mmCIF file of C-alpha atoms in Angstrom:
data_model
loop_
_atom_site.group_PDB
_atom_site.id
_atom_site.type_symbol
_atom_site.label_atom_id
_atom_site.label_comp_id
_atom_site.label_asym_id
_atom_site.label_seq_id
_atom_site.Cartn_x
_atom_site.Cartn_y
_atom_site.Cartn_z
ATOM 1 C CA MET A 2 -31.094 -26.356 11.672
ATOM 2 C CA LEU A 3 -30.227 -25.235 8.131
ATOM 3 C CA LEU A 4 -30.957 -21.606 9.037
ATOM 4 C CA GLY A 5 -28.697 -21.902 12.049
ATOM 5 C CA PHE A 6 -25.875 -23.204 9.886
ATOM 6 C CA PHE A 7 -26.004 -20.215 7.541
ATOM 7 C CA ARG A 8 -26.647 -17.613 10.222
ATOM 8 C CA SER A 9 -23.883 -15.037 10.608
ATOM 9 C CA PRO A 10 -21.897 -15.309 13.853
ATOM 10 C CA LYS A 11 -21.961 -11.510 14.127
ATOM 11 C CA ARG A 12 -24.625 -9.425 15.783
ATOM 12 C CA SER A 13 -26.558 -6.839 13.836
ATOM 13 C CA PHE A 14 -26.176 -3.284 15.064
ATOM 14 C CA ALA A 15 -29.948 -2.950 15.460
ATOM 15 C CA SER A 16 -29.917 -5.766 18.048
ATOM 16 C CA LEU A 17 -27.471 -3.985 20.381
ATOM 17 C CA THR A 18 -28.530 -2.290 23.586
ATOM 18 C CA GLU A 19 -27.329 1.180 24.544
ATOM 19 C CA GLN A 20 -24.940 -0.410 27.055
ATOM 20 C CA GLU A 21 -23.442 -2.616 24.361
ATOM 21 C CA ILE A 22 -23.041 0.352 22.003
ATOM 22 C CA LEU A 23 -21.200 2.213 24.730
ATOM 23 C CA ALA A 24 -19.038 -0.870 25.412
ATOM 24 C CA ILE A 25 -18.069 -1.047 21.724
ATOM 25 C CA ALA A 26 -17.158 2.644 21.773
ATOM 26 C CA ILE A 27 -14.903 2.097 24.804
ATOM 27 C CA ALA A 28 -13.161 -0.880 23.205
ATOM 28 C CA SER A 29 -12.780 0.997 19.914
ATOM 29 C CA GLU A 30 -11.146 4.004 21.538
ATOM 30 C CA GLU A 31 -8.739 1.678 23.362
ATOM 31 C CA ASP A 32 -7.865 -0.187 20.156
ATOM 32 C CA ASP A 33 -7.321 3.019 18.193
ATOM 33 C CA ALA A 34 -5.002 4.350 20.888
ATOM 34 C CA ARG A 35 -2.922 1.172 20.571
ATOM 35 C CA ILE A 36 -2.846 1.535 16.785
ATOM 36 C CA TYR A 37 -1.566 5.106 17.027
ATOM 37 C CA LEU A 38 1.143 3.997 19.438
ATOM 38 C CA ALA A 39 2.102 1.247 16.991
ATOM 39 C CA TYR A 40 2.351 3.863 14.233
ATOM 40 C CA ALA A 41 4.569 5.954 16.502
ATOM 41 C CA ASP A 42 6.861 2.969 17.079
ATOM 42 C CA ILE A 43 7.125 2.350 13.320
ATOM 43 C CA LEU A 44 7.952 5.988 12.554
ATOM 44 C CA ARG A 45 10.145 6.892 15.535
ATOM 45 C CA ALA A 46 13.488 5.892 14.013
ATOM 46 C CA ASN A 47 13.101 7.689 10.678
ATOM 47 C CA TYR A 48 10.343 10.259 11.317
ATOM 48 C CA PRO A 49 10.490 11.310 14.986
ATOM 49 C CA ASP A 50 8.290 14.389 14.494
ATOM 50 C CA SER A 51 5.459 12.391 12.952
ATOM 51 C CA ALA A 52 5.880 9.785 15.697
ATOM 52 C CA LYS A 53 5.140 12.508 18.277
ATOM 53 C CA VAL A 54 1.909 13.336 16.434
ATOM 54 C CA PHE A 55 0.662 9.770 16.787
ATOM 55 C CA GLU A 56 1.746 9.568 20.426
ATOM 56 C CA ASP A 57 -0.348 12.655 21.189
ATOM 57 C CA MET A 58 -3.276 11.267 19.193
ATOM 58 C CA ALA A 59 -3.070 8.079 21.277
ATOM 59 C CA GLU A 60 -3.341 10.225 24.410
ATOM 60 C CA VAL A 61 -6.468 11.882 22.987
ATOM 61 C CA GLU A 62 -8.019 8.477 22.285
ATOM 62 C CA ASP A 63 -7.206 7.357 25.812
ATOM 63 C CA THR A 64 -8.849 10.489 27.224
ATOM 64 C CA HIS A 65 -12.010 9.708 25.258
ATOM 65 C CA ARG A 66 -11.909 6.116 26.521
ATOM 66 C CA LYS A 67 -11.796 7.311 30.136
ATOM 67 C CA THR A 68 -14.685 9.709 29.495
ATOM 68 C CA LEU A 69 -16.770 6.909 27.984
ATOM 69 C CA ILE A 70 -15.969 4.624 30.922
ATOM 70 C CA ASP A 71 -17.164 7.345 33.324
ATOM 71 C CA MET A 72 -20.359 7.638 31.276
ATOM 72 C CA HIS A 73 -20.883 3.859 31.401
ATOM 73 C CA ARG A 74 -20.249 3.782 35.149
ATOM 74 C CA LYS A 75 -22.928 6.447 35.711
ATOM 75 C CA ARG A 76 -25.542 4.823 33.509
ATOM 76 C CA PHE A 77 -24.933 1.081 33.787
ATOM 77 C CA GLY A 78 -22.526 0.414 36.631
ATOM 78 C CA GLU A 79 -19.031 -1.074 36.798
ATOM 79 C CA ARG A 80 -19.297 -4.144 34.555
ATOM 80 C CA ILE A 81 -18.645 -3.360 30.884
ATOM 81 C CA PRO A 82 -19.988 -6.027 28.465
ATOM 82 C CA LEU A 83 -17.347 -7.884 26.484
ATOM 83 C CA ILE A 84 -18.269 -6.897 22.945
ATOM 84 C CA ARG A 85 -16.006 -5.461 20.282
ATOM 85 C CA ARG A 86 -16.475 -4.037 16.784
ATOM 86 C CA GLU A 87 -15.444 -7.311 15.105
ATOM 87 C CA HIS A 88 -18.468 -8.906 16.795
ATOM 88 C CA VAL A 89 -20.891 -6.595 14.985
ATOM 89 C CA SER A 90 -21.933 -6.938 11.355
ATOM 90 C CA GLY A 91 -21.087 -3.914 9.190
ATOM 91 C CA PHE A 92 -18.796 -2.326 11.756
ATOM 92 C CA TYR A 93 -15.545 -0.795 10.536
ATOM 93 C CA GLU A 94 -12.479 -2.986 11.043
ATOM 94 C CA ARG A 95 -8.844 -2.304 11.856
ATOM 95 C CA LYS A 96 -5.800 -4.087 10.446
ATOM 96 C CA PRO A 97 -3.666 -6.165 12.845
ATOM 97 C CA ASP A 98 -0.163 -4.961 13.736
ATOM 98 C CA TRP A 99 1.650 -7.368 11.397
ATOM 99 C CA LEU A 100 -0.098 -5.808 8.365
ATOM 100 C CA ARG A 101 1.101 -2.304 9.290
ATOM 101 C CA LYS A 102 4.831 -2.862 9.736
ATOM 102 C CA ASN A 103 5.786 -2.112 6.133
ATOM 103 C CA LEU A 104 3.500 0.865 5.556
ATOM 104 C CA SER A 105 5.061 4.044 4.204
ATOM 105 C CA LEU A 106 4.756 7.388 5.973
ATOM 106 C CA GLU A 107 2.123 8.563 3.500
ATOM 107 C CA SER A 108 0.180 5.309 3.887
ATOM 108 C CA ILE A 109 0.192 5.639 7.674
ATOM 109 C CA ARG A 110 -1.131 9.194 7.439
ATOM 110 C CA ALA A 111 -3.863 8.020 5.067
ATOM 111 C CA GLU A 112 -4.716 5.089 7.372
ATOM 112 C CA ALA A 113 -5.089 7.446 10.340
ATOM 113 C CA GLU A 114 -7.368 9.793 8.401
ATOM 114 C CA GLY A 115 -9.395 6.821 7.233
ATOM 115 C CA MET A 116 -9.756 5.498 10.778
ATOM 116 C CA GLU A 117 -11.355 8.717 12.013
ATOM 117 C CA GLN A 118 -13.547 9.078 8.928
ATOM 118 C CA GLN A 119 -14.748 5.456 9.124
ATOM 119 C CA ALA A 120 -15.696 5.826 12.755
ATOM 120 C CA TYR A 121 -17.539 9.086 12.092
ATOM 121 C CA ASN A 122 -19.425 7.646 9.109
ATOM 122 C CA PHE A 123 -20.404 4.513 10.997
ATOM 123 C CA TYR A 124 -21.830 6.372 13.972
ATOM 124 C CA VAL A 125 -23.761 8.757 11.713
ATOM 125 C CA GLU A 126 -25.275 5.941 9.641
ATOM 126 C CA ALA A 127 -25.961 3.843 12.713
ATOM 127 C CA GLY A 128 -27.814 6.761 14.284
ATOM 128 C CA LYS A 129 -30.120 6.959 11.295
ATOM 129 C CA ARG A 130 -31.208 3.331 11.791
ATOM 130 C CA VAL A 131 -31.895 3.591 15.530
ATOM 131 C CA ALA A 132 -35.336 4.689 16.692
ATOM 132 C CA ASP A 133 -34.643 5.165 20.401
ATOM 133 C CA ALA A 134 -34.031 8.843 21.118
ATOM 134 C CA SER A 135 -31.356 8.394 23.767
ATOM 135 C CA THR A 136 -29.455 5.920 21.611
ATOM 136 C CA ARG A 137 -29.591 8.305 18.655
ATOM 137 C CA GLN A 138 -28.236 11.046 20.915
ATOM 138 C CA LEU A 139 -25.422 8.783 22.078
ATOM 139 C CA LEU A 140 -24.449 7.882 18.524
ATOM 140 C CA GLY A 141 -24.558 11.526 17.522
ATOM 141 C CA ASP A 142 -22.222 12.465 20.368
ATOM 142 C CA LEU A 143 -19.792 9.727 19.340
ATOM 143 C CA ALA A 144 -19.920 10.919 15.733
ATOM 144 C CA LEU A 145 -19.093 14.465 16.808
ATOM 145 C CA ALA A 146 -16.242 13.159 18.935
ATOM 146 C CA GLU A 147 -14.786 11.245 15.971
ATOM 147 C CA GLN A 148 -15.177 14.270 13.732
ATOM 148 C CA GLY A 149 -13.357 16.320 16.328
ATOM 149 C CA HIS A 150 -10.446 13.880 16.202
ATOM 150 C CA GLU A 151 -9.655 15.058 12.664
ATOM 151 C CA ASP A 152 -9.304 18.639 13.885
ATOM 152 C CA ILE A 153 -7.114 17.466 16.763
ATOM 153 C CA ALA A 154 -4.938 15.486 14.339
ATOM 154 C CA ARG A 155 -4.454 18.566 12.176
ATOM 155 C CA MET A 156 -3.633 20.663 15.227
ATOM 156 C CA LEU A 157 -1.089 18.133 16.480
ATOM 157 C CA GLY A 158 0.319 17.818 12.997
ATOM 158 C CA ASP A 159 0.881 21.573 12.805
ATOM 159 C CA LYS A 160 2.496 21.471 16.237
ATOM 160 C CA HIS A 161 4.970 18.645 15.629
ATOM 161 C CA THR A 162 5.314 18.582 11.854
ATOM 162 C CA PRO A 163 5.290 22.076 10.334
ATOM 163 C CA GLN A 164 5.373 22.334 6.564
ATOM 164 C CA SER A 165 9.172 22.294 6.387
ATOM 165 C CA VAL A 166 9.353 19.070 8.429
ATOM 166 C CA LYS A 167 6.592 17.426 6.375
ATOM 167 C CA GLU A 168 8.370 18.318 3.161
ATOM 168 C CA GLU A 169 11.623 16.885 4.511
ATOM 169 C CA GLU A 170 9.922 13.665 5.655
ATOM 170 C CA ASP A 171 8.037 13.312 2.372
ATOM 171 C CA ALA A 172 11.252 13.829 0.408
ATOM 172 C CA ASP A 173 13.001 11.193 2.511
ATOM 173 C CA ALA A 174 10.114 8.745 2.043
ATOM 174 C CA ARG A 175 10.171 9.316 -1.720
ATOM 175 C CA ARG A 176 13.941 8.813 -1.812
ATOM 176 C CA LYS A 177 13.620 5.482 0.008
ATOM 177 C CA PHE A 178 10.829 4.389 -2.335
ATOM 178 C CA VAL A 179 12.969 5.215 -5.358
ATOM 179 C CA LEU A 180 16.068 3.471 -3.956
ATOM 180 C CA THR A 181 14.193 0.364 -2.793
ATOM 181 C CA TYR A 182 11.710 -0.193 -5.614
ATOM 182 C CA VAL A 183 12.090 2.175 -8.574
ATOM 183 C CA GLN A 184 15.841 2.038 -9.146
ATOM 184 C CA PRO A 185 16.204 -1.777 -8.965
ATOM 185 C CA GLY A 186 12.957 -2.242 -10.888
ATOM 186 C CA LEU A 187 14.107 0.160 -13.590
ATOM 187 C CA ALA A 188 17.475 -1.589 -13.857
ATOM 188 C CA GLY A 189 15.654 -4.899 -14.209
ATOM 189 C CA LEU A 190 13.215 -3.557 -16.801
ATOM 190 C CA MET A 191 16.066 -2.123 -18.848
ATOM 191 C CA ASP A 192 18.061 -5.343 -18.653
ATOM 192 C CA GLY A 193 15.078 -7.553 -19.434
ATOM 193 C CA SER A 194 13.806 -5.386 -22.265
ATOM 194 C CA VAL A 195 17.154 -4.703 -23.958
ATOM 195 C CA SER A 196 19.387 -7.710 -23.248
ATOM 196 C CA THR A 197 16.787 -10.267 -24.395
ATOM 197 C CA LEU A 198 16.212 -8.519 -27.724
ATOM 198 C CA ALA A 199 19.260 -10.129 -29.357
ATOM 199 C CA PRO A 200 18.581 -13.786 -28.412
ATOM 200 C CA ILE A 201 14.829 -13.566 -29.101
ATOM 201 C CA PHE A 202 15.063 -11.925 -32.507
ATOM 202 C CA ALA A 203 18.134 -13.972 -33.446
ATOM 203 C CA ALA A 204 16.165 -17.148 -32.694
ATOM 204 C CA ALA A 205 13.167 -15.776 -34.580
ATOM 205 C CA PHE A 206 15.016 -15.036 -37.808
ATOM 206 C CA ALA A 207 17.251 -18.101 -37.573
ATOM 207 C CA THR A 208 14.447 -20.635 -37.077
ATOM 208 C CA GLN A 209 11.340 -18.884 -38.450
ATOM 209 C CA GLN A 210 9.552 -20.952 -35.765
ATOM 210 C CA THR A 211 7.311 -18.956 -33.406
ATOM 211 C CA TRP A 212 7.039 -21.669 -30.745
ATOM 212 C CA GLN A 213 10.795 -22.235 -30.619
ATOM 213 C CA THR A 214 11.329 -18.472 -30.444
ATOM 214 C CA PHE A 215 8.854 -18.216 -27.566
ATOM 215 C CA LEU A 216 10.709 -20.926 -25.637
ATOM 216 C CA VAL A 217 14.005 -19.083 -26.159
ATOM 217 C CA GLY A 218 12.406 -15.825 -24.996
ATOM 218 C CA LEU A 219 10.760 -17.491 -21.993
ATOM 219 C CA SER A 220 13.977 -19.141 -20.845
ATOM 220 C CA ALA A 221 16.019 -15.971 -21.413
ATOM 221 C CA SER A 222 13.507 -13.810 -19.510
ATOM 222 C CA VAL A 223 13.041 -16.127 -16.537
ATOM 223 C CA GLY A 224 16.760 -16.865 -16.314
ATOM 224 C CA ALA A 225 17.662 -13.182 -16.471
ATOM 225 C CA GLY A 226 15.020 -12.396 -13.857
ATOM 226 C CA ILE A 227 16.374 -14.969 -11.407
ATOM 227 C CA SER A 228 19.965 -13.877 -12.018
ATOM 228 C CA MET A 229 19.258 -10.151 -11.683
ATOM 229 C CA GLY A 230 17.095 -10.679 -8.600
ATOM 230 C CA PHE A 231 19.753 -12.653 -6.734
ATOM 231 C CA THR A 232 22.481 -10.254 -7.831
ATOM 232 C CA GLU A 233 20.566 -7.214 -6.597
ATOM 233 C CA ALA A 234 19.732 -8.860 -3.268
ATOM 234 C CA ALA A 235 23.224 -10.210 -2.636
ATOM 235 C CA HIS A 236 25.507 -7.332 -3.573
ATOM 236 C CA ASP A 237 24.174 -4.741 -1.096
ATOM 237 C CA ASP A 238 22.424 -5.302 2.243
ATOM 238 C CA GLY A 239 21.218 -1.681 2.231
ATOM 239 C CA LYS A 240 22.626 -0.782 5.647
ATOM 240 C CA ILE A 241 25.398 1.508 4.424
ATOM 241 C CA SER A 242 23.854 2.671 1.155
ATOM 242 C CA GLY A 243 20.407 3.214 2.693
ATOM 243 C CA ARG A 244 18.774 1.458 -0.260
ATOM 244 C CA GLY A 245 16.396 -0.559 1.898
ATOM 245 C CA SER A 246 15.652 -4.255 2.227
ATOM 246 C CA PRO A 247 17.719 -6.440 -0.134
ATOM 247 C CA ILE A 248 14.790 -8.855 -0.443
ATOM 248 C CA LYS A 249 12.454 -6.099 -1.629
ATOM 249 C CA ARG A 250 15.050 -4.747 -4.046
ATOM 250 C CA GLY A 251 15.848 -8.203 -5.387
ATOM 251 C CA PHE A 252 12.174 -9.017 -5.855
ATOM 252 C CA ALA A 253 11.522 -5.727 -7.686
ATOM 253 C CA CYS A 254 14.549 -6.174 -9.918
ATOM 254 C CA GLY A 255 13.890 -9.843 -10.700
ATOM 255 C CA VAL A 256 10.205 -9.418 -11.482
ATOM 256 C CA MET A 257 10.749 -6.389 -13.726
ATOM 257 C CA THR A 258 13.610 -8.136 -15.539
ATOM 258 C CA ALA A 259 11.410 -11.115 -16.331
ATOM 259 C CA LEU A 260 8.506 -8.901 -17.392
ATOM 260 C CA GLY A 261 10.784 -6.836 -19.632
ATOM 261 C CA GLY A 262 11.814 -9.942 -21.566
ATOM 262 C CA LEU A 263 8.399 -11.612 -21.591
ATOM 263 C CA GLY A 264 6.835 -8.517 -23.125
ATOM 264 C CA HIS A 265 8.332 -9.240 -26.543
ATOM 265 C CA ALA A 266 8.500 -13.027 -26.076
ATOM 266 C CA LEU A 267 4.752 -13.541 -25.603
ATOM 267 C CA PRO A 268 3.822 -12.327 -29.115
ATOM 268 C CA TYR A 269 5.560 -15.428 -30.457
ATOM 269 C CA LEU A 270 2.665 -17.482 -29.163
ATOM 270 C CA ILE A 271 0.987 -16.208 -32.349
ATOM 271 C CA PRO A 272 1.467 -18.957 -34.963
ATOM 272 C CA ASP A 273 2.127 -16.653 -37.929
ATOM 273 C CA PHE A 274 5.805 -15.610 -37.948
ATOM 274 C CA TRP A 275 5.507 -12.110 -39.397
ATOM 275 C CA THR A 276 2.411 -11.231 -37.348
ATOM 276 C CA ALA A 277 4.250 -12.318 -34.201
ATOM 277 C CA THR A 278 7.428 -10.458 -35.157
ATOM 278 C CA ILE A 279 5.632 -7.205 -35.991
ATOM 279 C CA THR A 280 3.658 -7.431 -32.732
ATOM 280 C CA ALA A 281 6.873 -8.054 -30.772
ATOM 281 C CA ALA A 282 8.515 -5.040 -32.425
ATOM 282 C CA ILE A 283 5.547 -2.847 -31.429
ATOM 283 C CA VAL A 284 5.799 -4.136 -27.850
ATOM 284 C CA VAL A 285 9.519 -3.309 -27.831
ATOM 285 C CA PHE A 286 8.726 0.235 -28.940
ATOM 286 C CA PHE A 287 6.351 0.758 -25.989
ATOM 287 C CA GLU A 288 8.773 -0.921 -23.540
ATOM 288 C CA LEU A 289 11.586 1.431 -24.478
ATOM 289 C CA TRP A 290 9.398 4.518 -24.178
ATOM 290 C CA ALA A 291 8.080 3.276 -20.828
ATOM 291 C CA ILE A 292 11.683 3.045 -19.583
ATOM 292 C CA ALA A 293 12.329 6.616 -20.746
ATOM 293 C CA PHE A 294 9.160 7.786 -18.969
ATOM 294 C CA ILE A 295 10.161 6.144 -15.667
ATOM 295 C CA GLN A 296 13.656 7.625 -15.890
ATOM 296 C CA ASN A 297 12.151 11.059 -16.429
ATOM 297 C CA LYS A 298 9.523 10.789 -13.672
ATOM 298 C CA TYR A 299 11.549 9.202 -10.867
ATOM 299 C CA MET A 300 15.222 9.651 -11.761
ATOM 300 C CA GLU A 301 14.754 13.216 -13.090
ATOM 301 C CA THR A 302 16.544 12.360 -16.331
ATOM 302 C CA PRO A 303 15.538 14.746 -19.148
ATOM 303 C CA PHE A 304 12.972 12.854 -21.218
ATOM 304 C CA LEU A 305 14.586 13.409 -24.623
ATOM 305 C CA ARG A 306 17.988 12.319 -23.318
ATOM 306 C CA ALA A 307 16.518 9.232 -21.669
ATOM 307 C CA ALA A 308 14.548 8.376 -24.801
ATOM 308 C CA PHE A 309 17.609 8.823 -27.021
ATOM 309 C CA GLN A 310 19.773 6.601 -24.805
ATOM 310 C CA VAL A 311 17.203 3.829 -24.484
ATOM 311 C CA VAL A 312 16.002 3.856 -28.094
ATOM 312 C CA VAL A 313 19.535 3.933 -29.546
ATOM 313 C CA GLY A 314 20.737 1.182 -27.205
ATOM 314 C CA GLY A 315 17.686 -0.968 -27.854
ATOM 315 C CA SER A 316 17.917 -0.457 -31.599
ATOM 316 C CA LEU A 317 21.556 -1.544 -31.656
ATOM 317 C CA VAL A 318 20.801 -4.734 -29.693
ATOM 318 C CA LEU A 319 17.759 -5.445 -31.892
ATOM 319 C CA ALA A 320 19.810 -4.950 -35.061
ATOM 320 C CA ALA A 321 22.504 -7.264 -33.682
ATOM 321 C CA GLY A 322 19.937 -9.985 -33.006
ATOM 322 C CA ILE A 323 18.428 -9.720 -36.503
ATOM 323 C CA LEU A 324 21.869 -9.771 -38.193
ATOM 324 C CA ILE A 325 22.996 -12.782 -36.170
ATOM 325 C CA GLY A 326 19.738 -14.579 -36.900
ATOM 326 C CA ASN A 327 20.107 -14.000 -40.635
ATOM 327 C CA GLY A 328 23.793 -14.890 -40.637
#
């Protein structure tokens, strides 16, 4: 009874018959065709050329499914066993539709390549563990078919998405990523890192109390994060500007704002005042250079100019906080 309780509900691959292996292959081809059609639906509005690639790949999968059904009909008759890959231990799995809706173009391409490679690898490894000659032959044929899918995908990609189209789609995807995540996140990081310098260091030098300074920094960071997040989400719905989902932008901005302030607030958990203050100053130095790096990498701002702007601005706010705290 105890063994039955701990026994896996999934079958081992070694326990499957040739008919069941063929049934899994049929179901897998059908599922993959549906996945490619789902990818096409996701991409059609913004990337119509790539959508055509996945529509054609779905047709290829459907052709393979029909071929496998003909093979099953010849060998085992009309009734195909109801067994799918999720019923078999160690079999590759596919994500449900609701986990694919927000994938980027590059992620979808990578998912498709991974699907074909996973299927190929599974059939090859499964063939090595099967002793029956005909079953090994069947698995080998399926492996070759999956390997051939990669060549078909490349061929269809060249047909529908030549290099110029791919470059245009990639540039558009990068632009949307920058507008939706990088730009609001960078604005939040700059606000959180710079605007909280004055209250945190003013509280530090005014009270000489690390715990009180930490509470000021925590409240300033969290408050600024909530404020910036709601402001970013509310002021632009993204439909006209093309900046993407306001919820995603608001979340990116709010989180980065809070992190920017917490970076130099957390050192004040150190009991010794000067140790905490020196550590916070070092953290500020790295925060400001990180901002300059992000501006250079994603916003194409010359690094020296970005560094000068951020460091000068941050230094002025820091100096203001110290002067006020000592006043």
